[in-house]
mmCIF file of C-alpha atoms and ligand atoms in Angstrom:
data_model
loop_
_atom_site.group_PDB
_atom_site.id
_atom_site.type_symbol
_atom_site.label_atom_id
_atom_site.label_comp_id
_atom_site.label_asym_id
_atom_site.label_seq_id
_atom_site.Cartn_x
_atom_site.Cartn_y
_atom_site.Cartn_z
ATOM 1 C CA UNK Z 1 69.687 112.829 122.535
ATOM 2 C CA UNK Z 2 71.362 110.351 124.805
ATOM 3 C CA UNK Z 3 74.877 109.892 124.317
ATOM 4 C CA UNK Z 4 76.582 106.215 124.983
ATOM 5 C CA UNK Z 5 80.025 105.025 124.889
ATOM 6 C CA UNK Z 6 79.701 102.043 127.090
ATOM 7 C CA UNK Z 7 77.602 99.119 125.505
ATOM 8 C CA UNK Z 8 76.367 98.480 129.139
ATOM 9 C CA UNK Z 9 74.649 101.601 129.388
ATOM 10 C CA UNK Z 10 73.400 101.267 126.158
ATOM 11 C CA UNK Z 11 72.049 97.861 126.918
ATOM 12 C CA UNK Z 12 70.430 98.747 130.045
ATOM 13 C CA UNK Z 13 68.625 101.839 128.535
ATOM 14 C CA UNK Z 14 67.258 99.552 125.638
ATOM 15 C CA UNK Z 15 66.116 96.997 128.054
ATOM 16 C CA UNK Z 16 63.712 99.283 129.418
ATOM 17 C CA UNK Z 17 62.651 100.679 125.798
ATOM 18 C CA UNK Z 18 62.343 96.676 124.865
ATOM 19 C CA UNK Z 19 59.989 96.034 127.991
ATOM 20 C CA UNK Z 20 57.667 99.024 126.929
ATOM 21 C CA UNK Z 21 57.290 96.678 123.264
ATOM 22 C CA UNK Z 22 58.854 99.679 121.463
ATOM 23 C CA UNK Z 23 60.325 99.603 118.050
ATOM 24 C CA UNK Z 24 63.790 100.090 117.416
ATOM 25 C CA UNK Z 25 65.213 101.601 114.259
ATOM 26 C CA UNK Z 26 69.038 101.765 113.832
ATOM 27 C CA UNK Z 27 71.318 103.755 111.658
ATOM 28 C CA UNK Z 28 74.966 102.251 111.882
ATOM 29 C CA UNK Z 29 77.939 104.994 110.809
ATOM 30 C CA UNK Z 30 81.378 105.777 110.985
ATOM 31 C CA UNK Z 31 80.371 109.257 111.440
ATOM 32 C CA UNK Z 32 81.114 112.376 108.986
ATOM 33 C CA UNK Z 33 77.507 112.489 108.451
ATOM 34 C CA UNK Z 34 76.263 113.911 105.691
ATOM 35 C CA UNK Z 35 72.799 114.335 103.967
ATOM 36 C CA UNK Z 36 72.479 110.808 102.971
ATOM 37 C CA UNK Z 37 72.771 109.633 106.326
ATOM 38 C CA UNK Z 38 70.586 111.935 107.774
ATOM 39 C CA UNK Z 39 67.959 110.915 104.992
ATOM 40 C CA UNK Z 40 68.567 107.440 106.823
ATOM 41 C CA UNK Z 41 68.368 108.875 110.289
ATOM 42 C CA UNK Z 42 64.896 110.847 109.366
ATOM 43 C CA UNK Z 43 63.377 107.490 107.776
ATOM 44 C CA UNK Z 44 64.368 105.580 111.139
ATOM 45 C CA UNK Z 45 62.603 107.890 113.047
ATOM 46 C CA UNK Z 46 59.533 108.433 110.947
ATOM 47 C CA UNK Z 47 59.081 104.440 111.234
ATOM 48 C CA UNK Z 48 59.957 103.584 114.680
ATOM 49 C CA UNK Z 49 59.525 104.606 118.450
ATOM 50 C CA UNK Z 50 63.148 104.899 119.335
ATOM 51 C CA UNK Z 51 66.222 105.770 116.834
ATOM 52 C CA UNK Z 52 69.774 104.775 117.498
ATOM 53 C CA UNK Z 53 72.631 105.527 115.196
ATOM 54 C CA UNK Z 54 76.349 104.230 115.879
ATOM 55 C CA UNK Z 55 79.153 106.115 114.981
ATOM 56 C CA UNK Z 56 82.530 104.258 114.691
ATOM 57 C CA UNK Z 57 85.423 104.216 112.575
ATOM 58 C CA UNK Z 58 85.833 100.190 112.272
ATOM 59 C CA UNK Z 59 89.303 99.538 111.992
ATOM 60 C CA UNK Z 60 89.056 95.563 110.890
ATOM 61 C CA UNK Z 61 87.198 96.787 107.551
ATOM 62 C CA UNK Z 62 89.734 99.129 106.332
ATOM 63 C CA UNK Z 63 92.626 97.326 104.030
ATOM 64 C CA UNK Z 64 94.596 100.711 103.788
ATOM 65 C CA UNK Z 65 96.002 101.760 107.421
ATOM 66 C CA UNK Z 66 96.094 105.282 105.574
ATOM 67 C CA UNK Z 67 92.701 105.408 104.793
ATOM 68 C CA UNK Z 68 91.961 104.210 108.492
ATOM 69 C CA UNK Z 69 93.893 107.133 110.016
ATOM 70 C CA UNK Z 70 92.636 109.752 107.411
ATOM 71 C CA UNK Z 71 89.205 108.807 108.067
ATOM 72 C CA UNK Z 72 87.316 112.194 108.647
ATOM 73 C CA UNK Z 73 86.021 112.547 112.430
ATOM 74 C CA UNK Z 74 83.769 115.415 112.841
ATOM 75 C CA UNK Z 75 82.035 113.847 116.223
ATOM 76 C CA UNK Z 76 80.904 117.257 117.586
ATOM 77 C CA UNK Z 77 79.414 118.501 114.578
ATOM 78 C CA UNK Z 78 77.508 114.981 113.815
ATOM 79 C CA UNK Z 79 76.302 115.338 117.424
ATOM 80 C CA UNK Z 80 74.519 118.825 116.497
ATOM 81 C CA UNK Z 81 73.366 117.374 113.235
ATOM 82 C CA UNK Z 82 71.645 114.611 115.150
ATOM 83 C CA UNK Z 83 70.544 116.806 117.595
ATOM 84 C CA UNK Z 84 69.049 119.229 114.967
ATOM 85 C CA UNK Z 85 66.646 115.982 113.601
ATOM 86 C CA UNK Z 86 65.668 114.662 116.884
ATOM 87 C CA UNK Z 87 67.410 111.519 116.777
ATOM 88 C CA UNK Z 88 66.989 110.100 120.135
ATOM 89 C CA UNK Z 89 70.159 107.748 120.977
ATOM 90 C CA UNK Z 90 74.098 107.888 119.657
ATOM 91 C CA UNK Z 91 76.216 105.309 120.175
ATOM 92 C CA UNK Z 92 80.025 106.065 120.098
ATOM 93 C CA UNK Z 93 82.232 103.348 121.286
ATOM 94 C CA UNK Z 94 85.884 103.240 121.411
ATOM 95 C CA UNK Z 95 87.823 100.514 119.919
ATOM 96 C CA UNK Z 96 88.744 98.706 122.857
ATOM 97 C CA UNK Z 97 84.940 98.693 124.085
ATOM 98 C CA UNK Z 98 84.165 96.993 121.077
ATOM 99 C CA UNK Z 99 87.085 94.502 120.393
ATOM 100 C CA UNK Z 100 88.697 94.631 123.624
ATOM 101 C CA UNK Z 101 92.608 93.858 122.949
ATOM 102 C CA UNK Z 102 91.698 91.495 119.954
ATOM 103 C CA UNK Z 103 91.171 93.902 117.002
ATOM 104 C CA UNK Z 104 90.405 90.994 114.373
ATOM 105 C CA UNK Z 105 87.803 90.433 112.069
ATOM 106 C CA UNK Z 106 85.456 87.064 112.282
ATOM 107 C CA UNK Z 107 85.565 84.830 108.949
ATOM 108 C CA UNK Z 108 82.079 85.084 107.116
ATOM 109 C CA UNK Z 109 80.621 83.151 104.254
ATOM 110 C CA UNK Z 110 78.141 85.259 102.385
ATOM 111 C CA UNK Z 111 77.427 82.969 99.658
ATOM 112 C CA UNK Z 112 80.262 84.156 97.497
ATOM 113 C CA UNK Z 113 78.704 87.681 97.571
ATOM 114 C CA UNK Z 114 81.855 88.769 99.202
ATOM 115 C CA UNK Z 115 84.037 87.942 96.494
ATOM 116 C CA UNK Z 116 82.899 90.180 93.672
ATOM 117 C CA UNK Z 117 84.011 94.030 93.497
ATOM 118 C CA UNK Z 118 84.757 95.335 96.749
ATOM 119 C CA UNK Z 119 85.554 92.351 98.161
ATOM 120 C CA UNK Z 120 88.075 91.814 95.148
ATOM 121 C CA UNK Z 121 89.740 94.798 95.567
ATOM 122 C CA UNK Z 122 89.531 95.226 99.340
ATOM 123 C CA UNK Z 123 91.381 92.343 100.993
ATOM 124 C CA UNK Z 124 88.907 91.186 104.373
ATOM 125 C CA UNK Z 125 86.819 94.136 103.748
ATOM 126 C CA UNK Z 126 83.728 92.369 104.045
ATOM 127 C CA UNK Z 127 84.632 90.217 107.087
ATOM 128 C CA UNK Z 128 85.279 93.406 109.008
ATOM 129 C CA UNK Z 129 81.835 95.006 107.816
ATOM 130 C CA UNK Z 130 80.167 91.758 109.279
ATOM 131 C CA UNK Z 131 81.970 91.670 112.465
ATOM 132 C CA UNK Z 132 81.099 95.183 113.528
ATOM 133 C CA UNK Z 133 77.426 94.726 112.102
ATOM 134 C CA UNK Z 134 76.660 91.802 113.732
ATOM 135 C CA UNK Z 135 77.945 92.944 116.946
ATOM 136 C CA UNK Z 136 76.538 96.137 116.906
ATOM 137 C CA UNK Z 137 73.126 94.142 116.308
ATOM 138 C CA UNK Z 138 73.939 92.149 119.128
ATOM 139 C CA UNK Z 139 74.131 95.228 121.469
ATOM 140 C CA UNK Z 140 71.451 97.071 119.933
ATOM 141 C CA UNK Z 141 68.940 94.453 119.020
ATOM 142 C CA UNK Z 142 66.896 96.807 116.510
ATOM 143 C CA UNK Z 143 63.675 95.933 114.580
ATOM 144 C CA UNK Z 144 64.808 97.616 111.633
ATOM 145 C CA UNK Z 145 68.199 98.924 110.351
ATOM 146 C CA UNK Z 146 68.462 101.134 107.378
ATOM 147 C CA UNK Z 147 71.817 101.028 105.175
ATOM 148 C CA UNK Z 148 72.580 103.546 101.777
ATOM 149 C CA UNK Z 149 72.357 101.885 98.363
ATOM 150 C CA UNK Z 150 75.621 103.641 97.562
ATOM 151 C CA UNK Z 151 77.381 100.585 99.360
ATOM 152 C CA UNK Z 152 75.274 98.262 97.503
ATOM 153 C CA UNK Z 153 77.106 95.156 97.727
ATOM 154 C CA UNK Z 154 77.318 95.945 101.583
ATOM 155 C CA UNK Z 155 73.396 95.669 101.730
ATOM 156 C CA UNK Z 156 73.217 92.211 100.014
ATOM 157 C CA UNK Z 157 75.642 90.919 102.544
ATOM 158 C CA UNK Z 158 74.104 92.357 105.566
ATOM 159 C CA UNK Z 159 70.682 91.087 104.018
ATOM 160 C CA UNK Z 160 72.321 87.613 103.717
ATOM 161 C CA UNK Z 161 74.244 87.512 107.384
ATOM 162 C CA UNK Z 162 70.931 88.275 108.948
ATOM 163 C CA UNK Z 163 69.191 85.514 106.789
ATOM 164 C CA UNK Z 164 71.847 83.415 107.602
ATOM 165 C CA UNK Z 165 72.210 83.763 111.352
ATOM 166 C CA UNK Z 166 68.153 84.188 111.401
ATOM 167 C CA UNK Z 167 68.051 87.490 113.276
ATOM 168 C CA UNK Z 168 64.789 88.932 113.348
ATOM 169 C CA UNK Z 169 66.016 92.401 111.754
ATOM 170 C CA UNK Z 170 64.504 94.128 108.926
ATOM 171 C CA UNK Z 171 67.182 95.212 106.749
ATOM 172 C CA UNK Z 172 66.319 98.670 104.619
ATOM 173 C CA UNK Z 173 68.029 99.987 101.610
ATOM 174 C CA UNK Z 174 67.563 103.424 100.883
ATOM 175 C CA UNK Z 175 68.392 105.822 98.052
ATOM 176 C CA UNK Z 176 71.594 107.087 97.029
ATOM 177 C CA UNK Z 177 72.061 110.710 98.055
ATOM 178 C CA UNK Z 178 73.653 112.851 95.285
ATOM 179 C CA UNK Z 179 75.224 116.382 95.667
ATOM 180 C CA UNK Z 180 73.671 119.011 93.037
ATOM 181 C CA UNK Z 181 75.901 117.947 90.689
ATOM 182 C CA UNK Z 182 75.528 114.417 90.700
ATOM 183 C CA UNK Z 183 78.600 113.097 92.936
ATOM 184 C CA UNK Z 184 77.259 110.262 95.232
ATOM 185 C CA UNK Z 185 77.510 111.762 98.848
ATOM 186 C CA UNK Z 186 80.340 110.073 100.927
ATOM 187 C CA UNK Z 187 82.126 110.752 103.696
ATOM 188 C CA UNK Z 188 85.441 110.666 102.029
ATOM 189 C CA UNK Z 189 84.515 113.473 99.707
ATOM 190 C CA UNK Z 190 85.249 115.659 102.426
ATOM 191 C CA UNK Z 191 88.957 114.693 101.800
ATOM 192 C CA UNK Z 192 88.758 115.670 98.240
ATOM 193 C CA UNK Z 193 91.084 118.611 97.067
ATOM 194 C CA UNK Z 194 89.121 121.315 94.780
ATOM 195 C CA UNK Z 195 90.531 120.032 91.731
ATOM 196 C CA UNK Z 196 88.902 116.531 92.267
ATOM 197 C CA UNK Z 197 85.875 117.638 93.734
ATOM 198 C CA UNK Z 198 85.283 119.266 90.426
ATOM 199 C CA UNK Z 199 86.218 116.031 88.485
ATOM 200 C CA UNK Z 200 83.801 113.822 90.567
ATOM 201 C CA UNK Z 201 80.592 114.475 88.740
ATOM 202 C CA UNK Z 202 82.239 112.882 85.940
ATOM 203 C CA UNK Z 203 81.584 109.136 87.688
ATOM 204 C CA UNK Z 204 77.666 109.547 87.656
ATOM 205 C CA UNK Z 205 77.586 111.499 84.206
ATOM 206 C CA UNK Z 206 79.421 108.194 82.863
ATOM 207 C CA UNK Z 207 77.081 105.985 84.323
ATOM 208 C CA UNK Z 208 74.088 107.459 83.353
ATOM 209 C CA UNK Z 209 75.709 107.344 79.708
ATOM 210 C CA UNK Z 210 76.236 103.970 79.974
ATOM 211 C CA UNK Z 211 72.764 103.107 81.321
ATOM 212 C CA UNK Z 212 71.272 104.572 78.032
ATOM 213 C CA UNK Z 213 73.403 102.188 75.868
ATOM 214 C CA UNK Z 214 71.698 99.239 77.451
ATOM 215 C CA UNK Z 215 69.181 98.849 74.351
ATOM 216 C CA UNK Z 216 71.842 99.411 71.682
ATOM 217 C CA UNK Z 217 75.025 97.654 73.256
ATOM 218 C CA UNK Z 218 76.226 94.356 74.520
ATOM 219 C CA UNK Z 219 77.759 94.295 78.073
ATOM 220 C CA UNK Z 220 81.367 94.016 76.652
ATOM 221 C CA UNK Z 221 80.603 97.065 74.587
ATOM 222 C CA UNK Z 222 79.544 99.156 77.499
ATOM 223 C CA UNK Z 223 82.341 98.552 79.499
ATOM 224 C CA UNK Z 224 84.656 99.087 76.733
ATOM 225 C CA UNK Z 225 83.136 102.630 76.197
ATOM 226 C CA UNK Z 226 83.223 103.381 80.197
ATOM 227 C CA UNK Z 227 86.941 102.337 80.178
ATOM 228 C CA UNK Z 228 87.668 104.453 77.155
ATOM 229 C CA UNK Z 229 86.331 107.306 78.593
ATOM 230 C CA UNK Z 230 88.251 107.031 81.941
ATOM 231 C CA UNK Z 231 91.296 106.490 80.056
ATOM 232 C CA UNK Z 232 91.046 109.889 78.190
ATOM 233 C CA UNK Z 233 90.452 111.249 81.831
ATOM 234 C CA UNK Z 234 93.308 113.569 83.071
ATOM 235 C CA UNK Z 235 92.436 113.045 86.774
ATOM 236 C CA UNK Z 236 90.417 110.028 87.534
ATOM 237 C CA UNK Z 237 91.383 106.755 87.679
ATOM 238 C CA UNK Z 238 88.929 103.591 87.135
ATOM 239 C CA UNK Z 239 89.666 100.999 89.689
ATOM 240 C CA UNK Z 240 86.804 98.840 88.013
ATOM 241 C CA UNK Z 241 83.448 98.762 86.570
ATOM 242 C CA UNK Z 242 81.431 95.864 86.187
ATOM 243 C CA UNK Z 243 77.497 95.217 85.052
ATOM 244 C CA UNK Z 244 76.084 92.529 87.263
ATOM 245 C CA UNK Z 245 72.958 90.712 88.318
ATOM 246 C CA UNK Z 246 71.481 92.753 90.846
ATOM 247 C CA UNK Z 247 70.562 89.835 93.003
ATOM 248 C CA UNK Z 248 73.898 87.478 92.994
ATOM 249 C CA UNK Z 249 76.261 90.264 92.269
ATOM 250 C CA UNK Z 250 77.692 88.126 89.416
ATOM 251 C CA UNK Z 251 79.198 89.886 86.396
ATOM 252 C CA UNK Z 252 76.866 89.898 83.632
ATOM 253 C CA UNK Z 253 78.134 88.633 80.007
ATOM 254 C CA UNK Z 254 74.644 89.349 78.445
ATOM 255 C CA UNK Z 255 71.606 91.303 79.003
ATOM 256 C CA UNK Z 256 68.628 88.847 79.548
ATOM 257 C CA UNK Z 257 65.202 90.214 79.359
ATOM 258 C CA UNK Z 258 63.643 90.665 82.674
ATOM 259 C CA UNK Z 259 66.597 90.788 84.789
ATOM 260 C CA UNK Z 260 67.509 93.707 86.863
ATOM 261 C CA UNK Z 261 71.279 94.566 86.347
ATOM 262 C CA UNK Z 262 73.404 97.488 88.175
ATOM 263 C CA UNK Z 263 76.439 99.192 87.002
ATOM 264 C CA UNK Z 264 79.147 99.171 89.569
ATOM 265 C CA UNK Z 265 82.067 101.279 89.834
ATOM 266 C CA UNK Z 266 85.238 102.423 91.741
ATOM 267 C CA UNK Z 267 87.457 105.152 90.870
ATOM 268 C CA UNK Z 268 90.614 106.966 92.244
ATOM 269 C CA UNK Z 269 90.475 110.721 92.365
ATOM 270 C CA UNK Z 270 94.011 110.629 93.844
ATOM 271 C CA UNK Z 271 94.452 108.878 96.779
ATOM 272 C CA UNK Z 272 90.917 108.820 97.527
ATOM 273 C CA UNK Z 273 88.711 105.985 96.256
ATOM 274 C CA UNK Z 274 84.832 106.685 95.087
ATOM 275 C CA UNK Z 275 82.437 104.312 94.423
ATOM 276 C CA UNK Z 276 78.823 104.413 93.093
ATOM 277 C CA UNK Z 277 76.340 102.388 91.115
ATOM 278 C CA UNK Z 278 73.246 102.671 89.144
ATOM 279 C CA UNK Z 279 70.322 100.375 88.390
ATOM 280 C CA UNK Z 280 70.197 98.912 84.585
ATOM 281 C CA UNK Z 281 66.474 97.636 84.047
ATOM 282 C CA UNK Z 282 66.501 95.752 80.816
ATOM 283 C CA UNK Z 283 62.713 96.156 79.810
HETATM 284 O O1 LIG G 1 78.791 102.008 105.670
HETATM 285 C C1 LIG G 1 79.576 102.172 106.518
HETATM 286 O O2 LIG G 1 79.486 103.551 106.961
HETATM 287 C C2 LIG G 1 80.120 101.099 107.179
HETATM 288 O O3 LIG G 1 80.550 100.216 106.492
HETATM 289 C C3 LIG G 1 79.258 100.619 108.594
HETATM 290 C C4 LIG G 1 78.005 99.971 108.022
HETATM 291 C C5 LIG G 1 78.739 101.698 109.237
HETATM 292 C C6 LIG G 1 79.845 99.272 109.107
HETATM 293 O O4 LIG G 1 81.184 100.040 109.828
#
């Protein structure tokens, strides 16, 4: 695997790849790679001639300094994992290489998608995500880029950005990878204490139970039921549970037949914030 830390070196390498009319697949990450990331990398490898993975913990998308400072860094292990699946290229730049001395996010208009859920609870988060993904797209110029559906709102926002900027990049959303006990895979899981790690699967369990209620309960009743389950839980603290239209991400007030909804959740397991989502289909 070729490893680049400088934009100029990576661009030079990719210009030859492009001249040969090879397809570039791209998987952006913040490292601390797990099986969910690897599934994206394997998909990219199977569909493209060259697969580029980036590892960059992007400061402008963190609204919480402590979360940024404690974000897990397992670079050596990540490199070994990427080599084991025959990834072609790793781009692991420094903060200065990406931002120079100006570590600020650009302001984006994602047609309102940015004001829901994560946007409400994490100030400026999606401007930060938009800034880094746009910049990585400019450097790498991929044909296809792969994103996990665990960050479903991020996926929709990136699709919107590509559409609005008219970029010739296909965005693919890939299924959520779960631990055997149902906890959605996340780099932040590595920071959970044993007690919180054991409590984690409760989140997906509740989402699955909530989904079963779609035919017998209305939106408000399901939300109230979920909130009650978390109030009773001794460790996990619910930040939000929302049922939203899958396309617009607007909160639903009632289920309309033929529409597809998704339930989105954010939960604090001590200091660690976990998110998850499941699809709700109303027919
Ligand atoms: O999903 C992530 O890991 C990050 O938000 C991303 C897309 C790599 C941008 O920093």
